[in-house]
């Protein structure tokens, strides 16, 4: 039976009520959208913010680099540990050619849902093919339903004809299945975003992790891991730019030491407050597979996941141009600051 555990700064909740189990956490970046509250289809290009330190534009054209991180300064040992984790993560993720996993997702919304548990529980799958193809699909969602009688227990039910979020990126466009309006929306990516829309999406933590880019976009530091938890690295990241901060307040990432890929993630709502509004989405990434051996026929079957989808019967296809907002370089007021230099890749997982 799964039990709840709450750890410093990060929640990983493992709940079970009746016959339904809930395990929490996630990929901050899961490519994509439902991928959390910032959808891949709404990802902003990084422009100057995405470049490593050596390639930054002149200071006169760059966002202001002043202020402090929203957490206490790190010690030299903590800074070195963070650099080691990020650089080894980059080293490992750059070797990923194919990736697939299943995920579980918990959405907490105490304003429009229950105050002491999640509003929805979802299960789905993620697939990725380097460098720019990805798929995110929710296959089942259970909704919290209030008890019918006073003192009764709430239930979690799947609604008839409930279609979950479904996103596909084929490298040229992002396709969104809008079940509510029965539309397949194709958003054509501009040339400068093709080939990197996934890695430079709203949460660049799942695919193509780049240490310098992550530290340029986020205030990031390690979180302590409880003594009873082994083989995990925990990180907390606050966005520096307005286009990221408008979508979420902060992100917690759990990296598994065995494959050095995210195994869990928590995305905190931009108005998150631990007491008044603990709204967040948590994910766990399970059954993770990377670069598995496949025959050509099997590889073709896998790649079909990223072909342009056909509209379901009775749906309408809508084609749009990707709209680039004008303020992609604005630094969020609470997250302005300097940039740390990335270290060279290391040969073995970092240790504390």
Coordinates of C-alpha atoms in Angstrom, one line a residue:
X1 CA 0.0 0.0 0.0
X2 CA 1.4 3.4 -0.9
X3 CA 1.9 5.9 1.8
X4 CA 2.3 9.6 1.8
X5 CA 5.7 11.2 2.3
X6 CA 6.4 14.9 2.4
X7 CA 10.0 16.1 2.2
X8 CA 11.8 19.4 2.5
X9 CA 10.7 21.7 -0.2
X10 CA 9.3 19.0 -2.3
X11 CA 6.3 16.8 -2.1
X12 CA 6.1 13.3 -3.4
X13 CA 2.8 12.0 -2.4
X14 CA 2.0 8.3 -2.6
X15 CA -1.7 7.9 -1.8
X16 CA -4.2 5.1 -2.0
X17 CA -7.9 5.4 -1.5
X18 CA -10.1 2.3 -2.1
X19 CA -8.8 0.5 -5.1
X20 CA -7.0 3.4 -6.8
X21 CA -3.4 4.2 -6.1
X22 CA -1.8 7.6 -6.6
X23 CA 1.9 8.1 -6.8
X24 CA 3.2 11.6 -7.3
X25 CA 5.9 13.6 -9.0
X26 CA 7.5 14.6 -12.5
X27 CA 9.4 15.8 -15.4
X28 CA 9.4 19.2 -15.3
X29 CA 9.7 19.3 -18.8
X30 CA 8.1 16.6 -20.2
X31 CA 8.2 18.0 -23.4
X32 CA 5.3 19.4 -23.2
X33 CA 2.5 21.0 -22.2
X34 CA 0.2 19.2 -20.1
X35 CA 3.5 18.8 -19.6
X36 CA 2.6 20.7 -17.3
X37 CA 1.0 23.9 -16.9
X38 CA 3.2 25.3 -19.6
X39 CA 2.4 23.6 -22.8
X40 CA 5.0 22.8 -25.4
X41 CA 2.7 24.5 -27.9
X42 CA 3.1 27.7 -25.8
X43 CA 6.8 27.4 -25.4
X44 CA 8.7 30.6 -25.9
X45 CA 12.0 30.7 -27.9
X46 CA 14.9 31.5 -25.7
X47 CA 16.7 33.8 -28.0
X48 CA 19.7 35.2 -26.1
X49 CA 18.6 33.5 -22.9
X50 CA 19.2 30.1 -24.4
X51 CA 22.9 30.6 -25.4
X52 CA 25.8 29.4 -23.2
X53 CA 27.6 32.2 -21.4
X54 CA 30.3 32.5 -24.0
X55 CA 27.7 33.3 -26.7
X56 CA 25.7 35.9 -24.8
X57 CA 25.1 39.2 -26.6
X58 CA 26.8 42.4 -25.5
X59 CA 25.8 43.7 -22.1
X60 CA 23.9 46.6 -23.6
X61 CA 21.5 44.2 -25.3
X62 CA 21.2 41.6 -22.6
X63 CA 18.6 41.5 -19.8
X64 CA 19.7 43.1 -16.6
X65 CA 21.9 40.7 -14.5
X66 CA 21.4 42.1 -11.0
X67 CA 19.7 40.9 -7.8
X68 CA 19.9 37.7 -5.8
X69 CA 18.5 34.2 -6.0
X70 CA 15.3 33.5 -4.1
X71 CA 17.1 31.2 -1.7
X72 CA 20.2 31.5 0.6
X73 CA 23.6 31.6 -1.1
X74 CA 25.1 28.2 -1.8
X75 CA 28.4 27.2 -0.2
X76 CA 31.3 26.4 -2.4
X77 CA 30.7 22.7 -1.8
X78 CA 27.0 23.0 -2.8
X79 CA 27.9 25.0 -5.9
X80 CA 30.4 22.3 -7.0
X81 CA 27.9 19.6 -6.3
X82 CA 25.2 21.4 -8.4
X83 CA 27.7 21.9 -11.2
X84 CA 28.6 18.2 -11.1
X85 CA 25.0 17.1 -11.2
X86 CA 24.1 19.5 -14.1
X87 CA 27.1 18.6 -16.2
X88 CA 26.8 14.9 -15.7
X89 CA 23.0 15.2 -16.5
X90 CA 24.0 17.1 -19.7
X91 CA 26.5 14.5 -20.6
X92 CA 24.0 11.7 -20.2
X93 CA 21.0 13.4 -21.8
X94 CA 23.0 14.3 -25.0
X95 CA 23.5 10.6 -25.6
X96 CA 19.7 10.0 -25.8
X97 CA 18.5 9.2 -29.3
X98 CA 15.2 7.6 -28.4
X99 CA 13.2 7.8 -25.2
X100 CA 9.9 6.5 -23.9
X101 CA 8.2 6.2 -20.6
X102 CA 4.8 6.1 -18.9
X103 CA 3.9 8.8 -16.4
X104 CA 1.4 9.5 -13.6
X105 CA 0.2 13.0 -12.9
X106 CA -1.6 14.6 -10.0
X107 CA -3.2 18.0 -10.3
X108 CA -3.9 19.9 -7.1
X109 CA -6.3 22.8 -7.3
X110 CA -7.7 23.8 -3.8
X111 CA -9.6 26.8 -5.3
X112 CA -11.7 24.9 -7.8
X113 CA -11.2 21.4 -6.2
X114 CA -10.8 19.7 -2.9
X115 CA -8.7 21.4 -0.3
X116 CA -6.8 18.3 1.0
X117 CA -6.2 16.1 -2.0
X118 CA -5.7 16.2 -5.7
X119 CA -8.4 17.2 -8.1
X120 CA -7.5 14.9 -11.0
X121 CA -5.2 11.9 -11.4
X122 CA -4.0 11.0 -14.9
X123 CA -1.9 8.3 -16.6
X124 CA -0.2 8.6 -20.0
X125 CA 2.9 8.1 -22.1
X126 CA 5.8 10.2 -23.4
X127 CA 7.9 9.4 -26.5
X128 CA 10.9 11.3 -27.9
X129 CA 13.2 11.0 -30.9
X130 CA 16.2 13.2 -31.1
X131 CA 16.6 16.0 -31.8
X132 CA 13.1 17.5 -32.2
X133 CA 10.3 15.0 -32.2
X134 CA 8.1 14.2 -29.2
X135 CA 4.7 13.0 -28.1
X136 CA 2.8 13.5 -24.8
X137 CA -0.5 11.8 -24.3
X138 CA -2.9 11.4 -21.4
X139 CA -4.7 8.1 -21.8
X140 CA -6.8 8.1 -18.6
X141 CA -8.0 10.7 -16.2
X142 CA -9.9 10.3 -12.9
X143 CA -11.8 13.3 -11.5
X144 CA -12.5 13.9 -7.8
X145 CA -16.2 13.7 -7.1
X146 CA -17.7 15.0 -3.8
X147 CA -19.4 12.4 -1.6
X148 CA -23.1 12.1 -2.1
X149 CA -23.9 12.0 1.6
X150 CA -22.5 13.9 4.6
X151 CA -19.6 12.0 6.1
X152 CA -19.2 9.9 3.0
X153 CA -15.9 9.4 1.0
X154 CA -15.2 11.2 -2.2
X155 CA -14.7 9.1 -5.3
X156 CA -12.5 9.4 -8.4
X157 CA -14.3 8.6 -11.6
X158 CA -13.5 8.6 -15.3
X159 CA -16.0 10.7 -17.2
X160 CA -17.7 9.4 -20.3
X161 CA -16.1 10.5 -23.6
X162 CA -13.3 12.2 -21.6
X163 CA -10.3 12.7 -23.9
X164 CA -7.0 13.7 -22.3
X165 CA -4.4 16.1 -23.5
X166 CA -2.5 14.9 -26.6
X167 CA 0.5 16.8 -28.1
X168 CA 2.8 15.8 -31.0
X169 CA 5.8 17.7 -32.3
X170 CA 7.2 16.5 -35.6
X171 CA 10.0 19.1 -35.7
X172 CA 8.1 21.4 -38.1
X173 CA 4.9 21.9 -36.2
X174 CA 3.2 21.2 -32.9
X175 CA -0.2 19.4 -33.1
X176 CA -2.7 19.8 -30.3
X177 CA -5.8 17.7 -29.9
X178 CA -8.5 20.0 -28.6
X179 CA -11.2 17.5 -27.6
X180 CA -13.4 20.2 -26.1
X181 CA -13.8 22.0 -29.5
X182 CA -13.2 18.9 -31.6
X183 CA -10.2 20.5 -33.4
X184 CA -6.8 19.3 -34.4
X185 CA -4.7 22.5 -34.1
X186 CA -1.4 22.6 -36.0
X187 CA 1.0 25.4 -35.0
X188 CA 3.7 25.8 -37.5
X189 CA 7.1 26.6 -35.9
X190 CA 9.2 29.4 -37.3
X191 CA 12.5 28.3 -39.0
X192 CA 14.6 29.4 -36.0
X193 CA 12.6 27.1 -33.6
X194 CA 12.7 24.0 -35.7
X195 CA 15.0 21.3 -34.4
X196 CA 15.1 22.7 -30.9
X197 CA 11.5 23.3 -29.8
X198 CA 11.5 20.5 -27.3
X199 CA 14.9 21.1 -25.7
X200 CA 14.1 24.8 -25.5
X201 CA 10.6 24.5 -24.3
X202 CA 9.1 25.8 -21.1
X203 CA 10.9 23.2 -19.0
X204 CA 14.2 22.1 -20.6
X205 CA 14.7 19.3 -18.0
X206 CA 13.6 16.2 -19.8
X207 CA 15.4 16.2 -23.1
X208 CA 18.6 17.8 -24.2
X209 CA 19.6 19.2 -20.8
X210 CA 22.2 21.9 -21.2
X211 CA 23.9 23.0 -17.9
X212 CA 24.7 26.6 -19.1
X213 CA 21.3 27.2 -20.5
X214 CA 19.5 25.9 -17.4
X215 CA 21.6 28.1 -15.1
X216 CA 21.0 31.1 -17.4
X217 CA 17.2 30.6 -17.4
X218 CA 16.8 29.5 -13.7
X219 CA 17.9 30.1 -10.2
X220 CA 18.7 26.5 -9.3
X221 CA 20.1 24.8 -6.2
X222 CA 20.2 21.3 -4.7
X223 CA 17.6 20.2 -2.1
X224 CA 18.5 17.9 0.7
X225 CA 17.5 14.3 0.2
X226 CA 16.2 12.5 3.3
X227 CA 18.5 9.7 4.7
X228 CA 16.0 7.0 3.8
X229 CA 16.0 8.0 0.1
X230 CA 18.8 6.5 -2.0
X231 CA 20.0 7.0 -5.6
X232 CA 18.2 10.3 -6.2
X233 CA 19.3 14.0 -6.8
X234 CA 16.8 16.7 -5.9
X235 CA 16.9 20.2 -7.5
X236 CA 14.8 23.3 -7.1
X237 CA 14.6 25.8 -9.9
X238 CA 13.0 29.3 -10.1
X239 CA 12.5 31.0 -13.5
X240 CA 14.5 34.1 -14.3
X241 CA 12.4 35.2 -17.3
X242 CA 8.9 36.6 -17.5
X243 CA 7.7 34.1 -20.0
X244 CA 8.6 31.3 -17.7
X245 CA 7.5 33.0 -14.5
X246 CA 4.0 33.6 -16.0
X247 CA 3.5 29.9 -16.2
X248 CA 4.8 28.6 -12.9
X249 CA 6.5 29.8 -9.7
X250 CA 9.1 27.1 -9.4
X251 CA 9.9 23.5 -10.3
X252 CA 11.3 20.6 -8.3
X253 CA 13.1 17.9 -10.2
X254 CA 14.1 14.5 -9.1
X255 CA 16.9 12.8 -11.1
X256 CA 17.5 9.1 -10.8
X257 CA 21.1 8.2 -10.3
X258 CA 20.8 4.9 -12.2
X259 CA 20.0 6.4 -15.6
X260 CA 20.5 10.1 -14.7
X261 CA 17.2 11.1 -16.2
X262 CA 14.3 12.8 -14.4
X263 CA 12.1 10.4 -12.6
X264 CA 9.8 12.9 -11.0
X265 CA 8.8 16.5 -11.1
X266 CA 6.6 19.1 -9.3
X267 CA 5.4 22.2 -11.1
X268 CA 4.1 24.8 -8.7
X269 CA 1.4 27.2 -9.8
X270 CA 2.6 30.8 -10.3
X271 CA 0.3 31.8 -7.4
X272 CA 1.4 28.9 -5.3
X273 CA 1.3 29.4 -1.5
X274 CA 2.0 26.5 0.8
X275 CA -0.9 27.6 3.1
X276 CA -3.4 29.6 1.1
X277 CA -3.1 28.1 -2.4
X278 CA -1.0 24.9 -2.6
X279 CA -1.8 24.5 -6.3
X280 CA 0.7 22.3 -8.2
X281 CA 1.1 19.4 -10.7
X282 CA 3.2 16.4 -9.8
X283 CA 4.5 13.7 -12.1
X284 CA 6.4 10.5 -11.9
X285 CA 8.1 9.0 -14.9
X286 CA 8.2 5.3 -14.9
X287 CA 9.2 2.4 -17.2
X288 CA 11.9 4.7 -18.7
X289 CA 13.7 3.3 -21.7
X290 CA 16.5 4.9 -23.7
X291 CA 18.1 3.8 -27.0
X292 CA 16.7 0.3 -26.9
X293 CA 17.8 -2.1 -29.7
X294 CA 15.3 -2.2 -32.5
X295 CA 15.0 -3.6 -35.9
X296 CA 14.4 -1.1 -38.8
X297 CA 10.7 -2.1 -38.9
X298 CA 10.3 -1.6 -35.2
X299 CA 12.0 1.8 -35.4
X300 CA 9.7 2.9 -38.2
X301 CA 6.7 1.9 -36.0
X302 CA 8.1 4.0 -33.2
X303 CA 8.7 7.0 -35.5
X304 CA 5.1 6.9 -36.7
X305 CA 4.1 8.3 -33.4
X306 CA 5.5 11.7 -34.6
X307 CA 3.9 11.8 -38.0
X308 CA 1.3 14.5 -38.6
X309 CA -1.9 13.1 -37.1
X310 CA -5.2 12.9 -38.9
X311 CA -8.2 14.7 -37.4
X312 CA -10.6 12.2 -35.7
X313 CA -13.9 11.7 -37.4
X314 CA -16.1 14.8 -37.0
X315 CA -13.1 17.1 -36.0
X316 CA -11.8 20.1 -37.8
X317 CA -8.2 20.9 -38.6
X318 CA -7.0 24.4 -37.8
X319 CA -3.6 25.6 -39.0
X320 CA -1.9 28.5 -37.2
X321 CA 1.4 30.2 -37.2
X322 CA 3.4 30.1 -34.0
X323 CA 3.1 33.5 -32.4
X324 CA 6.4 34.8 -30.8
X325 CA 5.7 37.2 -28.0
X326 CA 7.7 40.4 -28.0
X327 CA 9.2 40.2 -24.4
X328 CA 10.9 36.9 -24.5
X329 CA 14.1 38.4 -23.0
X330 CA 12.4 40.1 -20.0
X331 CA 13.8 39.0 -16.7
X332 CA 11.3 38.3 -14.0
X333 CA 11.6 40.8 -11.1
X334 CA 12.0 38.1 -8.5
X335 CA 14.6 36.2 -10.5
X336 CA 17.2 38.6 -11.9
X337 CA 20.8 37.6 -11.4
X338 CA 24.1 36.5 -12.7
X339 CA 25.1 33.5 -14.8
X340 CA 27.2 30.7 -13.6
X341 CA 29.9 29.1 -15.9
X342 CA 29.3 25.5 -16.7
X343 CA 32.0 23.0 -15.9
X344 CA 33.3 20.4 -18.3
X345 CA 31.5 17.0 -18.3
X346 CA 32.6 14.6 -15.6
X347 CA 33.4 10.9 -15.8
X348 CA 31.2 9.5 -13.0
X349 CA 28.0 10.5 -11.1
X350 CA 28.5 13.2 -8.5
X351 CA 28.7 12.2 -4.9
X352 CA 28.1 14.1 -1.7

